[in-house]
mmCIF file of C-alpha atoms in Angstrom:
data_model
loop_
_atom_site.group_PDB
_atom_site.id
_atom_site.type_symbol
_atom_site.label_atom_id
_atom_site.label_comp_id
_atom_site.label_asym_id
_atom_site.label_seq_id
_atom_site.Cartn_x
_atom_site.Cartn_y
_atom_site.Cartn_z
ATOM 1 C CA UNK A 1 109.686 -91.238 -47.657
ATOM 2 C CA UNK A 2 106.701 -92.081 -49.830
ATOM 3 C CA UNK A 3 107.353 -93.482 -53.263
ATOM 4 C CA UNK A 4 105.673 -91.882 -56.252
ATOM 5 C CA UNK A 5 103.705 -95.078 -56.867
ATOM 6 C CA UNK A 6 102.238 -94.764 -53.373
ATOM 7 C CA UNK A 7 101.008 -91.267 -54.237
ATOM 8 C CA UNK A 8 99.384 -92.465 -57.451
ATOM 9 C CA UNK A 9 97.573 -95.188 -55.496
ATOM 10 C CA UNK A 10 96.342 -92.657 -52.937
ATOM 11 C CA UNK A 11 92.744 -91.757 -53.848
ATOM 12 C CA UNK A 12 92.900 -88.357 -52.141
ATOM 13 C CA UNK A 13 96.057 -87.450 -54.060
ATOM 14 C CA UNK A 14 94.441 -88.562 -57.327
ATOM 15 C CA UNK A 15 91.409 -86.400 -56.520
ATOM 16 C CA UNK A 16 93.712 -83.449 -55.799
ATOM 17 C CA UNK A 17 95.608 -84.005 -59.048
ATOM 18 C CA UNK A 18 92.343 -84.187 -61.006
ATOM 19 C CA UNK A 19 90.892 -80.951 -59.648
ATOM 20 C CA UNK A 20 94.253 -79.166 -59.717
ATOM 21 C CA UNK A 21 94.510 -80.044 -63.414
ATOM 22 C CA UNK A 22 90.962 -78.804 -64.067
ATOM 23 C CA UNK A 23 91.578 -75.399 -62.507
ATOM 24 C CA UNK A 24 95.024 -75.149 -64.096
ATOM 25 C CA UNK A 25 93.491 -75.689 -67.542
ATOM 26 C CA UNK A 26 90.826 -73.100 -66.671
ATOM 27 C CA UNK A 27 93.539 -70.628 -65.714
ATOM 28 C CA UNK A 28 95.438 -71.366 -68.933
ATOM 29 C CA UNK A 29 92.274 -70.679 -70.928
ATOM 30 C CA UNK A 30 92.248 -67.181 -69.454
ATOM 31 C CA UNK A 31 95.426 -66.462 -71.444
ATOM 32 C CA UNK A 32 93.679 -67.487 -74.646
ATOM 33 C CA UNK A 33 90.639 -65.394 -73.760
ATOM 34 C CA UNK A 34 92.915 -62.405 -73.124
ATOM 35 C CA UNK A 35 94.554 -62.898 -76.525
ATOM 36 C CA UNK A 36 91.138 -63.191 -78.183
ATOM 37 C CA UNK A 37 89.957 -59.924 -76.623
ATOM 38 C CA UNK A 38 93.212 -58.156 -77.530
ATOM 39 C CA UNK A 39 92.910 -59.227 -81.165
ATOM 40 C CA UNK A 40 89.190 -58.565 -81.566
ATOM 41 C CA UNK A 41 89.386 -55.189 -79.766
ATOM 42 C CA UNK A 42 92.724 -54.318 -81.405
ATOM 43 C CA UNK A 43 94.149 -53.256 -78.059
ATOM 44 C CA UNK A 44 97.775 -54.220 -77.593
ATOM 45 C CA UNK A 45 100.350 -53.531 -74.897
ATOM 46 C CA UNK A 46 103.560 -53.916 -76.932
ATOM 47 C CA UNK A 47 104.604 -52.150 -80.158
ATOM 48 C CA UNK A 48 105.727 -55.388 -81.812
ATOM 49 C CA UNK A 49 102.199 -56.772 -81.420
ATOM 50 C CA UNK A 50 100.846 -54.034 -83.706
ATOM 51 C CA UNK A 51 103.214 -54.764 -86.623
ATOM 52 C CA UNK A 52 100.514 -56.495 -88.687
ATOM 53 C CA UNK A 53 98.385 -53.317 -88.542
ATOM 54 C CA UNK A 54 100.982 -51.050 -90.110
ATOM 55 C CA UNK A 55 104.032 -49.073 -89.099
ATOM 56 C CA UNK A 56 104.639 -45.835 -87.298
ATOM 57 C CA UNK A 57 101.677 -43.702 -86.313
ATOM 58 C CA UNK A 58 99.122 -46.016 -87.932
ATOM 59 C CA UNK A 59 100.221 -48.834 -85.604
ATOM 60 C CA UNK A 60 100.501 -46.629 -82.517
ATOM 61 C CA UNK A 61 96.737 -46.217 -82.302
ATOM 62 C CA UNK A 62 96.530 -49.908 -81.392
ATOM 63 C CA UNK A 63 98.791 -49.408 -78.354
ATOM 64 C CA UNK A 64 95.981 -48.744 -75.933
ATOM 65 C CA UNK A 65 93.991 -50.194 -73.114
ATOM 66 C CA UNK A 66 90.505 -51.591 -73.524
ATOM 67 C CA UNK A 67 87.953 -52.101 -70.752
ATOM 68 C CA UNK A 68 87.104 -55.642 -71.897
ATOM 69 C CA UNK A 69 90.757 -56.695 -72.151
ATOM 70 C CA UNK A 70 91.478 -55.242 -68.724
ATOM 71 C CA UNK A 71 88.486 -57.065 -67.241
ATOM 72 C CA UNK A 72 89.778 -60.415 -68.537
ATOM 73 C CA UNK A 73 93.261 -59.587 -67.255
ATOM 74 C CA UNK A 74 91.890 -58.802 -63.786
ATOM 75 C CA UNK A 75 90.065 -62.146 -63.786
ATOM 76 C CA UNK A 76 93.282 -63.904 -64.763
ATOM 77 C CA UNK A 77 95.212 -62.074 -62.043
ATOM 78 C CA UNK A 78 92.581 -63.102 -59.505
ATOM 79 C CA UNK A 79 93.082 -66.706 -60.644
ATOM 80 C CA UNK A 80 96.812 -66.413 -60.032
ATOM 81 C CA UNK A 81 96.202 -64.967 -56.569
ATOM 82 C CA UNK A 82 93.861 -67.798 -55.575
ATOM 83 C CA UNK A 83 94.775 -70.888 -57.583
ATOM 84 C CA UNK A 84 98.499 -70.812 -56.796
ATOM 85 C CA UNK A 85 97.878 -70.977 -53.014
ATOM 86 C CA UNK A 86 95.353 -73.765 -53.634
ATOM 87 C CA UNK A 87 98.059 -75.827 -55.365
ATOM 88 C CA UNK A 88 100.434 -75.645 -52.422
ATOM 89 C CA UNK A 89 97.906 -75.900 -49.612
ATOM 90 C CA UNK A 90 95.847 -78.489 -51.483
ATOM 91 C CA UNK A 91 98.905 -80.694 -51.944
ATOM 92 C CA UNK A 92 99.810 -80.484 -48.269
ATOM 93 C CA UNK A 93 96.172 -81.147 -47.382
ATOM 94 C CA UNK A 94 96.068 -84.233 -49.630
ATOM 95 C CA UNK A 95 99.212 -85.542 -47.952
ATOM 96 C CA UNK A 96 97.707 -85.073 -44.452
ATOM 97 C CA UNK A 97 95.395 -88.035 -44.988
ATOM 98 C CA UNK A 98 91.884 -86.523 -44.973
ATOM 99 C CA UNK A 99 88.831 -88.659 -45.710
ATOM 100 C CA UNK A 100 88.243 -88.993 -49.442
ATOM 101 C CA UNK A 101 84.715 -87.604 -49.207
ATOM 102 C CA UNK A 102 85.880 -84.533 -47.269
ATOM 103 C CA UNK A 103 88.769 -83.948 -49.665
ATOM 104 C CA UNK A 104 86.489 -84.298 -52.695
ATOM 105 C CA UNK A 105 84.091 -81.802 -51.147
ATOM 106 C CA UNK A 106 86.929 -79.293 -50.693
ATOM 107 C CA UNK A 107 88.335 -79.813 -54.189
ATOM 108 C CA UNK A 108 84.964 -79.743 -55.958
ATOM 109 C CA UNK A 109 83.738 -76.658 -54.153
ATOM 110 C CA UNK A 110 86.985 -74.826 -54.907
ATOM 111 C CA UNK A 111 86.927 -75.768 -58.601
ATOM 112 C CA UNK A 112 83.255 -74.865 -58.915
ATOM 113 C CA UNK A 113 83.773 -71.541 -57.148
ATOM 114 C CA UNK A 114 86.680 -70.609 -59.428
ATOM 115 C CA UNK A 115 84.735 -71.550 -62.569
ATOM 116 C CA UNK A 116 81.735 -69.535 -61.365
ATOM 117 C CA UNK A 117 84.074 -66.643 -60.530
ATOM 118 C CA UNK A 118 85.362 -66.676 -64.114
ATOM 119 C CA UNK A 119 81.841 -66.566 -65.543
ATOM 120 C CA UNK A 120 80.898 -63.821 -63.095
ATOM 121 C CA UNK A 121 83.915 -61.801 -64.237
ATOM 122 C CA UNK A 122 83.559 -62.349 -67.982
ATOM 123 C CA UNK A 123 79.788 -62.089 -68.503
ATOM 124 C CA UNK A 124 79.654 -60.005 -66.045
ATOM 125 C CA UNK A 125 77.127 -61.320 -63.556
ATOM 126 C CA UNK A 126 75.734 -58.889 -60.983
ATOM 127 C CA UNK A 127 77.345 -58.735 -57.577
ATOM 128 C CA UNK A 128 77.483 -60.462 -55.156
ATOM 129 C CA UNK A 129 78.010 -63.460 -57.482
ATOM 130 C CA UNK A 130 81.671 -62.693 -58.124
ATOM 131 C CA UNK A 131 82.371 -61.766 -54.503
ATOM 132 C CA UNK A 132 80.611 -64.845 -53.148
ATOM 133 C CA UNK A 133 82.373 -67.200 -55.550
ATOM 134 C CA UNK A 134 85.718 -65.685 -54.559
ATOM 135 C CA UNK A 135 84.883 -65.926 -50.836
ATOM 136 C CA UNK A 136 83.776 -69.559 -51.121
ATOM 137 C CA UNK A 137 87.008 -70.564 -52.895
ATOM 138 C CA UNK A 138 89.068 -68.615 -50.384
ATOM 139 C CA UNK A 139 87.243 -70.229 -47.454
ATOM 140 C CA UNK A 140 87.952 -73.685 -48.889
ATOM 141 C CA UNK A 141 91.662 -72.888 -49.070
ATOM 142 C CA UNK A 142 91.620 -71.571 -45.489
ATOM 143 C CA UNK A 143 89.781 -74.718 -44.362
ATOM 144 C CA UNK A 144 92.441 -76.930 -45.926
ATOM 145 C CA UNK A 145 95.216 -74.792 -44.424
ATOM 146 C CA UNK A 146 93.611 -75.145 -40.984
ATOM 147 C CA UNK A 147 93.551 -78.930 -41.387
ATOM 148 C CA UNK A 148 97.213 -78.984 -42.437
ATOM 149 C CA UNK A 149 98.295 -76.776 -39.532
ATOM 150 C CA UNK A 150 96.203 -78.637 -36.956
ATOM 151 C CA UNK A 151 97.426 -82.020 -38.193
ATOM 152 C CA UNK A 152 101.134 -81.225 -38.289
ATOM 153 C CA UNK A 153 101.612 -78.241 -36.018
ATOM 154 C CA UNK A 154 105.285 -77.722 -35.259
ATOM 155 C CA UNK A 155 105.152 -74.021 -34.390
#
């Protein structure tokens, strides 16, 4: 079994950890952006969140949906659907011993695609920018999964 110090010395694992941290921070920022849009649009999902705007019927008008808030939430949900699989598959890929340059290419393209996807969702940029950025990130994850399965196929 590999020791944790061996993982830290592994350049591919360090590259994975770097890019995983970058996209994790990006995904965490989506929570802050959602909160910002909820506050600035005064659109809340829970009654206790409206307490600072009054009580009773005056606060109930802030229990509503807003198109901008929902757009940010959909972007965040898309992150969860794509970044979580990247963490698992990316880790297995890093442990399969790929070339550093190939691994960096995978990790950088995925991170760039997810960042572009966020901008395409929030600005919003015209299609197919959002669809292409999603597809590129998804293809990178599939490529890494193929490498993992072809390297250690025990089916």
